[in-house]
Coordinates of C-alpha atoms in Angstrom, one line a residue:
M1 CA 9.7 12.1 -5.0
A2 CA 9.0 8.5 -4.1
K3 CA 6.2 6.5 -5.6
V4 CA 4.6 3.4 -4.0
I5 CA 3.1 0.8 -6.5
F6 CA 0.7 -1.6 -5.2
N7 CA -0.2 -4.9 -6.9
E8 CA -3.8 -4.8 -6.0
E9 CA -4.5 -8.5 -7.0
L10 CA -1.8 -9.7 -4.5
C11 CA -3.0 -7.7 -1.7
K12 CA -5.0 -9.6 0.8
G13 CA -6.1 -6.6 2.9
C14 CA -4.0 -7.6 6.1
E15 CA -3.3 -3.9 6.8
L16 CA 0.2 -4.3 7.9
C17 CA 1.3 -1.9 5.6
T18 CA -1.0 0.8 7.0
T19 CA 0.6 0.3 10.6
V20 CA 4.2 0.9 9.6
C21 CA 3.9 3.7 7.5
P22 CA 5.6 6.7 9.4
K23 CA 3.6 9.3 7.4
N24 CA 0.2 7.5 7.9
I25 CA -0.6 7.8 4.2
V26 CA -1.2 4.1 3.4
I27 CA -4.7 3.2 3.6
M28 CA -7.4 0.7 2.7
D29 CA -9.2 1.6 -0.5
K30 CA -12.8 0.9 0.8
N31 CA -14.1 2.0 -2.7
R32 CA -12.5 -0.9 -4.5
I33 CA -12.4 -4.7 -4.3
N34 CA -9.8 -6.8 -5.8
S35 CA -10.6 -10.4 -7.4
K36 CA -10.0 -12.0 -4.1
G37 CA -12.6 -9.8 -2.4
Y38 CA -10.3 -7.6 -0.4
D39 CA -10.0 -3.8 -0.2
P40 CA -6.4 -3.1 -1.5
A41 CA -4.1 -0.8 0.1
T42 CA -3.3 2.5 -1.7
V43 CA -1.7 6.0 -1.2
E44 CA -3.8 9.1 -1.7
E45 CA -1.0 11.5 -0.8
M46 CA 1.8 10.2 -2.8
D47 CA 3.7 13.6 -2.4
K48 CA 4.1 12.9 1.3
C49 CA 5.8 9.5 0.7
T50 CA 9.5 9.7 2.0
G51 CA 10.4 6.4 0.3
C52 CA 11.2 4.7 3.5
T53 CA 10.1 1.2 2.3
A54 CA 8.7 0.1 5.4
C55 CA 5.4 -0.7 3.7
A56 CA 7.1 -3.0 1.2
H57 CA 9.4 -4.8 3.8
I58 CA 6.3 -5.7 5.9
C59 CA 4.0 -6.9 3.2
P60 CA 3.8 -10.7 3.4
D61 CA 2.7 -11.0 0.0
V62 CA 5.3 -8.8 -1.8
A63 CA 2.5 -6.7 -3.2
I64 CA 4.2 -3.3 -2.6
E65 CA 7.1 -1.8 -4.6
V66 CA 8.7 1.7 -3.8
E67 CA 10.4 3.5 -6.4
R68 CA 12.6 6.5 -5.4

């Protein structure tokens, strides 16, 4: 099973990762705010992740890592 790891402090909430996820499981965590004042990206249904790495590739801040 793949695992997506977000460096929440690097996330600026651009939401690009949410647009490229083929499973639509990357979301913005509206219940949390990082030190920059942004809602960071997260995955709530990690078991549905295929490990495609699309989210990591599109992230302009290199805030996402995918482990397979």
